Coordinates of N, CA, C and O in Angstrom, one line a residue:
X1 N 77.5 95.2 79.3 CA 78.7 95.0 80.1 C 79.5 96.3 80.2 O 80.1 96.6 81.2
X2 N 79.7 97.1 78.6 CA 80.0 98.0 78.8 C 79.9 98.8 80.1 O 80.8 99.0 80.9
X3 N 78.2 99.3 80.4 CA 78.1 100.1 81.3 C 78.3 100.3 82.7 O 78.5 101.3 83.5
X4 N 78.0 98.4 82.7 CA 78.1 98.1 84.0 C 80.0 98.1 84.8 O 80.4 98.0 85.9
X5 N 80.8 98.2 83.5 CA 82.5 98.6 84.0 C 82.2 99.9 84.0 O 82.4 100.3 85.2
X6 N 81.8 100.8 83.4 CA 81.9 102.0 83.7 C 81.5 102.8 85.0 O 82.0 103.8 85.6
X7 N 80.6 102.0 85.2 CA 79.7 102.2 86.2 C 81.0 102.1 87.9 O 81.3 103.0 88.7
X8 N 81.6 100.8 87.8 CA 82.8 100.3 88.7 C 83.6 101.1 88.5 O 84.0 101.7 89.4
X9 N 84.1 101.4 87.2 CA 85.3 102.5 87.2 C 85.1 103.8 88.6 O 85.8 104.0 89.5
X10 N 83.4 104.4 88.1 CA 83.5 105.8 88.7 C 83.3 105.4 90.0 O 84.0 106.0 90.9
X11 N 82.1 104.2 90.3 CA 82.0 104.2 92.0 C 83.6 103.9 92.5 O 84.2 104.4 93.5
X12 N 84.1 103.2 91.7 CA 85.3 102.8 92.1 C 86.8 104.4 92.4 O 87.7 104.5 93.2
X13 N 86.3 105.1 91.7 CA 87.1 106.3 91.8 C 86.4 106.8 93.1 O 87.0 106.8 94.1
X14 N 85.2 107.2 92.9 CA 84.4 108.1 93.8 C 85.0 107.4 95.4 O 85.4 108.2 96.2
X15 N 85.0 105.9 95.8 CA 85.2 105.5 97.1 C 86.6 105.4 97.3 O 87.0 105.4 98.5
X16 N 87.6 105.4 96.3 CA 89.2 105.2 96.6 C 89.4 107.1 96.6 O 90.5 107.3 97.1
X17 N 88.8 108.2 96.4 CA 89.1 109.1 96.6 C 88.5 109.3 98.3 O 89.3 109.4 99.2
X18 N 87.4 109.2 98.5 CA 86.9 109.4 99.4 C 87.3 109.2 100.8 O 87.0 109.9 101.8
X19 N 88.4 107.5 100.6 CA 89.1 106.9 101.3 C 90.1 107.7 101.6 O 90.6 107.7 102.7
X20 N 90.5 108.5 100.7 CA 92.2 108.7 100.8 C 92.0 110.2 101.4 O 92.8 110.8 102.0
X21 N 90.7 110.8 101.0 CA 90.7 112.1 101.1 C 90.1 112.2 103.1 O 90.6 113.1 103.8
X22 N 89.3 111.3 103.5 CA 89.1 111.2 104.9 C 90.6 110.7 105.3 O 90.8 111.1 106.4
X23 N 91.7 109.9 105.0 CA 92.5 109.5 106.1 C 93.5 110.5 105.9 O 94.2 110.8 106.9
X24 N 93.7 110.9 104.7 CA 94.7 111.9 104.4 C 94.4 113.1 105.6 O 95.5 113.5 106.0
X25 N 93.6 113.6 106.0 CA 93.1 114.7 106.3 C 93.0 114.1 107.8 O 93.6 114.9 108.5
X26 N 92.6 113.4 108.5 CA 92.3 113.0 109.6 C 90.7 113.2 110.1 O 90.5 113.4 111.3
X27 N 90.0 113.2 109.3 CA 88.6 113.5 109.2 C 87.9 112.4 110.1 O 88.6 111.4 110.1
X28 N 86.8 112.4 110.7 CA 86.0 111.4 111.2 C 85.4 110.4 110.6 O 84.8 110.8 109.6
X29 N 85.3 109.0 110.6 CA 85.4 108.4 109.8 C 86.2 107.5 109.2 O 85.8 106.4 108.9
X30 N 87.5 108.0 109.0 CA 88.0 107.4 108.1 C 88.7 106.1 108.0 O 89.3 105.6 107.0
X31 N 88.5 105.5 109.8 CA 88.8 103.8 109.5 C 87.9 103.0 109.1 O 88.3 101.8 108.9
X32 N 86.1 103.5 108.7 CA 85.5 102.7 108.4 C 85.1 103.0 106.7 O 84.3 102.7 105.9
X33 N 86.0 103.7 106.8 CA 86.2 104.3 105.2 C 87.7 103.7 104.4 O 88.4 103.9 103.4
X34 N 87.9 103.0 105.3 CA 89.3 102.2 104.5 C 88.7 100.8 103.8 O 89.4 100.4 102.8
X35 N 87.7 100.1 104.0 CA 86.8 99.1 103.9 C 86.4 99.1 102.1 O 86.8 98.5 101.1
X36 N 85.3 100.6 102.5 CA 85.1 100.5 101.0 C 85.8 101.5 99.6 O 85.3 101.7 98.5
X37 N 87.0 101.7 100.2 CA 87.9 102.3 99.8 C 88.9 101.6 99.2 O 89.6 102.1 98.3
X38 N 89.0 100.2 99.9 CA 89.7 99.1 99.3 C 88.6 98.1 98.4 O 88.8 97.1 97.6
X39 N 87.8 98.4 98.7 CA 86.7 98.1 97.1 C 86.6 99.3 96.0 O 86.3 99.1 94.8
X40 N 86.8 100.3 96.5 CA 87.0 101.1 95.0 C 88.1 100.5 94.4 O 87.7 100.1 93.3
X41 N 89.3 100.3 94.5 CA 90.7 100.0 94.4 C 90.0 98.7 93.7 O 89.6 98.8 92.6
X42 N 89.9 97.7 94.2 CA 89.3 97.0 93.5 C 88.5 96.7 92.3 O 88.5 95.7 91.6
X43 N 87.6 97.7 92.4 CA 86.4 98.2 91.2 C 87.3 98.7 90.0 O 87.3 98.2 88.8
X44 N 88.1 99.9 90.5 CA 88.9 100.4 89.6 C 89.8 99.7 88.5 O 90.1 100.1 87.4
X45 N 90.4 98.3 89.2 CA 91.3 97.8 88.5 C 90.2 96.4 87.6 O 90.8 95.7 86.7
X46 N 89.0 96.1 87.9 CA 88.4 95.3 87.6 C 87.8 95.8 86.2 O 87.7 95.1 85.2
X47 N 87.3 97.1 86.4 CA 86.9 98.0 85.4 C 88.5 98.3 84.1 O 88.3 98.3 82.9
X48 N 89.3 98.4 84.6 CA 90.3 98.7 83.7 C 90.8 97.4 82.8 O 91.1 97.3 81.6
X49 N 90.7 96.2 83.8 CA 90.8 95.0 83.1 C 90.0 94.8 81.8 O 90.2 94.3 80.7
X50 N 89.0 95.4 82.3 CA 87.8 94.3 81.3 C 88.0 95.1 80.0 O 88.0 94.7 78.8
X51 N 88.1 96.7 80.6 CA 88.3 97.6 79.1 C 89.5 97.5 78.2 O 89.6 97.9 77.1
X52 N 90.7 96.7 78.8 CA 91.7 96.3 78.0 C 91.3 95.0 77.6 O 91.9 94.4 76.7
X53 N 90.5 94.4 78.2 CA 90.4 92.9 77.0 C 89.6 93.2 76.2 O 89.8 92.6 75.1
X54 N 88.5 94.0 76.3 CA 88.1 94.6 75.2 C 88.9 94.8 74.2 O 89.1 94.3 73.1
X55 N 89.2 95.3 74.6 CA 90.5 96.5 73.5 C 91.4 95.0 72.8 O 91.5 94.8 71.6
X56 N 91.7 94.5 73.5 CA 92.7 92.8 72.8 C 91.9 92.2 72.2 O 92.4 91.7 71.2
X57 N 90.7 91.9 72.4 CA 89.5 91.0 71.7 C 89.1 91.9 70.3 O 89.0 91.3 69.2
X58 N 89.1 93.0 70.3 CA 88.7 93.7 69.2 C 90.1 93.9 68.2 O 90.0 94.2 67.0
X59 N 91.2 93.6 68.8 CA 92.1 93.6 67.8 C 92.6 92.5 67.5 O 93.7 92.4 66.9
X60 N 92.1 91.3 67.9 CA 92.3 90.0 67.2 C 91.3 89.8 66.1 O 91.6 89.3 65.0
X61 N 90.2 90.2 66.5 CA 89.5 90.9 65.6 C 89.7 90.7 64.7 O 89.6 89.6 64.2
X62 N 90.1 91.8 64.1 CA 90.9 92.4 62.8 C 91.9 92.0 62.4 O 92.0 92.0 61.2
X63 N 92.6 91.8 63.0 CA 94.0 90.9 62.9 C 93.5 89.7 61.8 O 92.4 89.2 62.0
X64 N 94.0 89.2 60.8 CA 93.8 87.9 59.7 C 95.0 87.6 59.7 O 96.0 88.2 59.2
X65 N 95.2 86.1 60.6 CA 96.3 85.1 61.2 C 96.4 84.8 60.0 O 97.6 84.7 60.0
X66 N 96.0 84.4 58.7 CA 96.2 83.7 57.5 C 97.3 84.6 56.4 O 98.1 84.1 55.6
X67 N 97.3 85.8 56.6 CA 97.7 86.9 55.7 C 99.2 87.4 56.8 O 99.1 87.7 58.0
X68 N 100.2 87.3 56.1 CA 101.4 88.5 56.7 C 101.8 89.0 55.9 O 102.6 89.9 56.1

């Protein structure tokens, strides 16, 4: 699962840049480049989620609710 967020993170960078970099510029293209541009944005933030619950799952982890 790892790889497969990783994987979302970068497509997810690669198409939210690509978006911004065609409309920014006025390049050809770039209304049908707002589409998957708002799925990078998407990818990005789905990928960031998962790696912070990671991150929360591993430190309940460790965490011993029994001991303060």
């Amino acid at each position: 699962m790892r790889k497969i967020a990783l994987y979302a993170l970068l497509s997810g960078i690669f198409l939210a840049a690509a978006a911004y970099i065609t409309e920014s510029n006025d390049l050809p293209g770039a209304v049908e480049l707002r589409t998957p541009g708002f799925i990078g944005y998407i990818f990005i933030i789905s990928a960031i989620a998962w790696f912070s619950l990671q991150v929360l799952y591993n430190w309940s982890k460790e965490a011993d609710p029994y001991h303060y």
